[in-house]
mmCIF file of C-alpha atoms in Angstrom:
data_model
loop_
_atom_site.group_PDB
_atom_site.id
_atom_site.type_symbol
_atom_site.label_atom_id
_atom_site.label_comp_id
_atom_site.label_asym_id
_atom_site.label_seq_id
_atom_site.Cartn_x
_atom_site.Cartn_y
_atom_site.Cartn_z
ATOM 1 C CA MET A 1289 6.530 13.831 -8.838
ATOM 2 C CA SER A 1290 5.046 10.608 -10.184
ATOM 3 C CA LEU A 1291 4.909 7.250 -8.455
ATOM 4 C CA GLY A 1292 7.083 4.268 -9.217
ATOM 5 C CA SER A 1293 7.160 0.934 -7.433
ATOM 6 C CA THR A 1294 9.629 -1.509 -5.976
ATOM 7 C CA ILE A 1295 9.643 -4.930 -4.368
ATOM 8 C CA THR A 1296 10.528 -4.469 -0.698
ATOM 9 C CA GLY A 1297 10.073 -7.995 0.601
ATOM 10 C CA ILE A 1298 9.930 -11.571 -0.628
ATOM 11 C CA GLY A 1299 9.027 -14.871 0.988
ATOM 12 C CA VAL A 1300 8.642 -18.526 0.071
ATOM 13 C CA HIS A 1301 7.227 -21.648 1.651
ATOM 14 C CA VAL A 1302 7.119 -25.263 0.549
ATOM 15 C CA PRO A 1303 5.592 -28.186 2.407
ATOM 16 C CA GLU A 1304 7.862 -30.713 4.108
ATOM 17 C CA GLY A 1305 6.552 -33.663 2.106
ATOM 18 C CA GLN A 1306 8.529 -34.642 -0.965
ATOM 19 C CA LEU A 1307 7.937 -36.888 -3.940
ATOM 20 C CA ALA A 1308 11.187 -38.165 -5.445
ATOM 21 C CA ASN A 1309 11.740 -39.244 -9.026
ATOM 22 C CA SER A 1310 12.440 -42.781 -7.795
ATOM 23 C CA GLU A 1311 8.871 -43.036 -6.487
ATOM 24 C CA LEU A 1312 7.400 -41.558 -9.662
ATOM 25 C CA ALA A 1313 9.558 -43.760 -11.887
ATOM 26 C CA ALA A 1314 8.299 -46.904 -10.174
ATOM 27 C CA ARG A 1315 4.675 -45.771 -10.409
ATOM 28 C CA LEU A 1316 4.910 -44.715 -14.067
ATOM 29 C CA SER A 1317 7.205 -47.477 -15.381
ATOM 30 C CA VAL A 1318 9.827 -44.994 -16.577
ATOM 31 C CA SER A 1319 13.371 -44.330 -15.400
ATOM 32 C CA GLU A 1320 14.520 -41.621 -13.016
ATOM 33 C CA GLU A 1321 16.846 -40.426 -15.784
ATOM 34 C CA TRP A 1322 13.907 -40.100 -18.186
ATOM 35 C CA ILE A 1323 12.093 -37.846 -15.701
ATOM 36 C CA PHE A 1324 15.146 -35.734 -14.879
ATOM 37 C CA GLY A 1325 16.114 -35.403 -18.548
ATOM 38 C CA ARG A 1326 12.722 -33.942 -19.422
ATOM 39 C CA THR A 1327 12.246 -31.731 -16.380
ATOM 40 C CA GLY A 1328 15.525 -31.071 -14.584
ATOM 41 C CA ILE A 1329 13.590 -31.978 -11.432
ATOM 42 C CA SER A 1330 14.783 -34.647 -9.007
ATOM 43 C CA SER A 1331 12.145 -34.119 -6.311
ATOM 44 C CA ARG A 1332 9.054 -32.015 -5.792
ATOM 45 C CA HIS A 1333 7.357 -30.805 -2.594
ATOM 46 C CA VAL A 1334 3.842 -32.061 -1.865
ATOM 47 C CA VAL A 1335 1.297 -31.165 0.799
ATOM 48 C CA ASP A 1336 -0.254 -33.437 3.369
ATOM 49 C CA GLU A 1337 -4.005 -33.489 4.068
ATOM 50 C CA SER A 1338 -3.781 -30.594 6.550
ATOM 51 C CA GLU A 1339 -2.211 -28.140 4.073
ATOM 52 C CA SER A 1340 -3.787 -25.989 1.377
ATOM 53 C CA SER A 1341 -2.969 -23.197 -1.041
ATOM 54 C CA SER A 1342 -3.994 -20.642 1.572
ATOM 55 C CA SER A 1343 -1.974 -22.233 4.394
ATOM 56 C CA LEU A 1344 1.155 -22.265 2.214
ATOM 57 C CA GLY A 1345 0.406 -18.714 1.059
ATOM 58 C CA VAL A 1346 0.019 -17.400 4.608
ATOM 59 C CA VAL A 1347 3.505 -18.596 5.579
ATOM 60 C CA ALA A 1348 5.094 -17.155 2.419
ATOM 61 C CA ALA A 1349 3.210 -13.881 2.979
ATOM 62 C CA ARG A 1350 4.432 -13.603 6.573
ATOM 63 C CA HIS A 1351 8.015 -14.114 5.387
ATOM 64 C CA ALA A 1352 7.583 -11.386 2.746
ATOM 65 C CA LEU A 1353 6.064 -8.963 5.252
ATOM 66 C CA ASP A 1354 8.862 -9.658 7.745
ATOM 67 C CA HIS A 1355 11.446 -9.102 4.998
ATOM 68 C CA ALA A 1356 9.779 -5.771 4.141
ATOM 69 C CA GLY A 1357 9.567 -4.764 7.815
ATOM 70 C CA LEU A 1358 5.779 -4.507 7.634
ATOM 71 C CA LYS A 1359 2.798 -5.705 9.640
ATOM 72 C CA PRO A 1360 -0.361 -7.137 8.050
ATOM 73 C CA ALA A 1361 -2.212 -3.922 8.973
ATOM 74 C CA ASP A 1362 0.194 -2.007 6.691
ATOM 75 C CA VAL A 1363 -1.063 -3.834 3.582
ATOM 76 C CA ASP A 1364 -3.612 -2.067 1.361
ATOM 77 C CA MET A 1365 -4.286 -4.900 -1.078
ATOM 78 C CA ILE A 1366 -3.671 -8.638 -1.440
ATOM 79 C CA ILE A 1367 -3.549 -10.348 -4.832
ATOM 80 C CA VAL A 1368 -3.338 -14.141 -4.874
ATOM 81 C CA ALA A 1369 -2.390 -15.987 -8.045
ATOM 82 C CA THR A 1370 -3.681 -19.553 -7.869
ATOM 83 C CA ILE A 1371 -5.321 -22.183 -10.021
ATOM 84 C CA SER A 1372 -5.877 -24.485 -7.049
ATOM 85 C CA PRO A 1373 -7.987 -22.446 -4.632
ATOM 86 C CA ASP A 1374 -9.028 -23.965 -1.325
ATOM 87 C CA MET A 1375 -12.663 -23.613 -2.402
ATOM 88 C CA GLN A 1376 -14.692 -21.683 -4.959
ATOM 89 C CA PHE A 1377 -15.856 -19.109 -2.431
ATOM 90 C CA PRO A 1378 -14.502 -17.180 -0.625
ATOM 91 C CA ALA A 1379 -11.426 -16.284 -2.628
ATOM 92 C CA THR A 1380 -8.096 -17.671 -1.430
ATOM 93 C CA ALA A 1381 -6.961 -14.039 -1.097
ATOM 94 C CA SER A 1382 -9.746 -13.471 1.433
ATOM 95 C CA LEU A 1383 -8.693 -16.553 3.402
ATOM 96 C CA ILE A 1384 -5.095 -15.293 3.484
ATOM 97 C CA GLN A 1385 -6.265 -11.778 4.386
ATOM 98 C CA HIS A 1386 -8.227 -13.160 7.339
ATOM 99 C CA ALA A 1387 -5.415 -15.477 8.520
ATOM 100 C CA LEU A 1388 -2.904 -12.619 8.419
ATOM 101 C CA GLY A 1389 -5.235 -10.180 10.169
ATOM 102 C CA ALA A 1390 -5.012 -7.723 7.263
ATOM 103 C CA GLY A 1391 -8.614 -6.609 7.631
ATOM 104 C CA ASN A 1392 -8.138 -3.258 5.901
ATOM 105 C CA ALA A 1393 -6.724 -4.774 2.712
ATOM 106 C CA ALA A 1394 -8.758 -5.348 -0.421
ATOM 107 C CA ALA A 1395 -8.261 -8.921 -1.612
ATOM 108 C CA PHE A 1396 -8.811 -10.811 -4.851
ATOM 109 C CA ASP A 1397 -7.648 -13.910 -6.718
ATOM 110 C CA LEU A 1398 -6.131 -13.964 -10.168
ATOM 111 C CA GLY A 1399 -6.062 -17.252 -12.079
ATOM 112 C CA ALA A 1400 -3.662 -17.406 -15.002
ATOM 113 C CA GLY A 1401 -1.897 -20.749 -14.679
ATOM 114 C CA CYS A 1402 1.879 -20.817 -14.735
ATOM 115 C CA SER A 1403 2.127 -17.105 -15.529
ATOM 116 C CA GLY A 1404 -0.284 -16.074 -12.770
ATOM 117 C CA PHE A 1405 2.319 -14.721 -10.350
ATOM 118 C CA LEU A 1406 3.837 -12.548 -13.098
ATOM 119 C CA PHE A 1407 0.420 -11.158 -14.024
ATOM 120 C CA ALA A 1408 -0.279 -10.503 -10.329
ATOM 121 C CA LEU A 1409 3.036 -8.636 -10.000
ATOM 122 C CA ALA A 1410 2.161 -6.540 -13.063
ATOM 123 C CA GLN A 1411 -1.227 -5.729 -11.518
ATOM 124 C CA ALA A 1412 0.401 -4.825 -8.186
ATOM 125 C CA LYS A 1413 2.870 -2.527 -9.970
ATOM 126 C CA ALA A 1414 0.074 -0.781 -11.866
ATOM 127 C CA ILE A 1415 -2.045 -0.422 -8.725
ATOM 128 C CA ALA A 1416 0.850 0.948 -6.642
ATOM 129 C CA GLU A 1417 1.956 3.368 -9.360
ATOM 130 C CA SER A 1418 -1.619 4.615 -9.854
ATOM 131 C CA GLY A 1419 -1.795 5.570 -6.185
ATOM 132 C CA SER A 1420 -4.776 3.262 -5.583
ATOM 133 C CA ALA A 1421 -2.813 1.282 -2.986
ATOM 134 C CA ARG A 1422 0.555 2.054 -1.424
ATOM 135 C CA ARG A 1423 1.472 -1.509 -0.380
ATOM 136 C CA VAL A 1424 0.330 -4.570 -2.309
ATOM 137 C CA LEU A 1425 1.028 -8.104 -1.128
ATOM 138 C CA VAL A 1426 1.280 -10.564 -4.023
ATOM 139 C CA VAL A 1427 1.047 -14.280 -3.265
ATOM 140 C CA GLY A 1428 1.396 -17.170 -5.676
ATOM 141 C CA ALA A 1429 0.238 -20.444 -4.135
ATOM 142 C CA ASP A 1430 -0.725 -23.752 -5.651
ATOM 143 C CA VAL A 1431 -1.381 -27.294 -4.506
ATOM 144 C CA LEU A 1432 -1.305 -29.058 -7.859
ATOM 145 C CA SER A 1433 -0.457 -32.482 -6.441
ATOM 146 C CA ARG A 1434 -4.167 -32.889 -5.678
ATOM 147 C CA TYR A 1435 -5.189 -32.344 -9.301
ATOM 148 C CA VAL A 1436 -2.522 -34.005 -11.404
ATOM 149 C CA ASP A 1437 -3.289 -37.313 -13.132
ATOM 150 C CA ARG A 1438 -0.883 -39.599 -11.275
ATOM 151 C CA THR A 1439 -0.954 -42.119 -14.131
ATOM 152 C CA ASP A 1440 0.106 -39.624 -16.822
ATOM 153 C CA ALA A 1441 3.888 -39.565 -17.218
ATOM 154 C CA ARG A 1442 3.719 -36.368 -19.285
ATOM 155 C CA SER A 1443 2.172 -34.217 -16.555
ATOM 156 C CA SER A 1444 2.582 -35.920 -13.172
ATOM 157 C CA ILE A 1445 6.363 -35.443 -13.322
ATOM 158 C CA LEU A 1446 6.078 -31.656 -13.563
ATOM 159 C CA PHE A 1447 4.060 -30.348 -10.667
ATOM 160 C CA GLY A 1448 4.615 -29.864 -6.962
ATOM 161 C CA ASP A 1449 3.175 -27.604 -4.285
ATOM 162 C CA GLY A 1450 4.406 -24.338 -2.801
ATOM 163 C CA ALA A 1451 3.979 -20.612 -2.381
ATOM 164 C CA GLY A 1452 5.907 -17.424 -2.967
ATOM 165 C CA ALA A 1453 5.102 -13.851 -2.003
ATOM 166 C CA ALA A 1454 6.316 -10.337 -2.708
ATOM 167 C CA VAL A 1455 5.491 -6.938 -1.259
ATOM 168 C CA VAL A 1456 5.202 -4.237 -3.926
ATOM 169 C CA GLU A 1457 5.363 -0.681 -2.588
ATOM 170 C CA ALA A 1458 4.783 2.653 -4.260
ATOM 171 C CA ILE A 1459 7.787 4.983 -4.265
ATOM 172 C CA ASP A 1460 8.277 8.551 -5.392
ATOM 173 C CA ALA A 1461 9.789 8.578 -8.860
ATOM 174 C CA PRO A 1462 11.294 11.671 -10.458
ATOM 175 C CA THR A 1463 9.448 12.941 -13.515
ATOM 176 C CA GLU A 1464 11.565 12.879 -16.656
ATOM 177 C CA ILE A 1465 11.764 16.079 -18.671
ATOM 178 C CA GLY A 1466 12.490 16.063 -22.390
#
């Protein structure tokens, strides 16, 4: 029998702070309608000084683990997709691993911009189906509000902060014949 994989738990977390189009419109000298018409966004979540990619990721990860009925010690690997790490070293995945108490899990970051979480899921699937790790926690977390040019109407209207997580588990998959 070969291995397949499935998502057994998901979790999300966004900071309480919000930045509404009305505030952006006033700052950028554009209308709220102009912003909404280009983005479909009316408000975005933003962190305060005490929050980071890892702190958002930890909460999303805990929700995903709870949803999957798992404890941090059950996780074999943690992959974090981020382009706004807390610091260059150690990896945000290592910070999340430590905060969760998942000391037995391998941990690494994957940076691929907007598609990072999808690439991380693909990696988790491949790792689980190879038998290298039975349970892989995937976290996507970014705090882009700290990096966006607040004077640029083309980009500052797009980005907010938040995190999502998924638990990918290996499952027995029947082998197809013929």
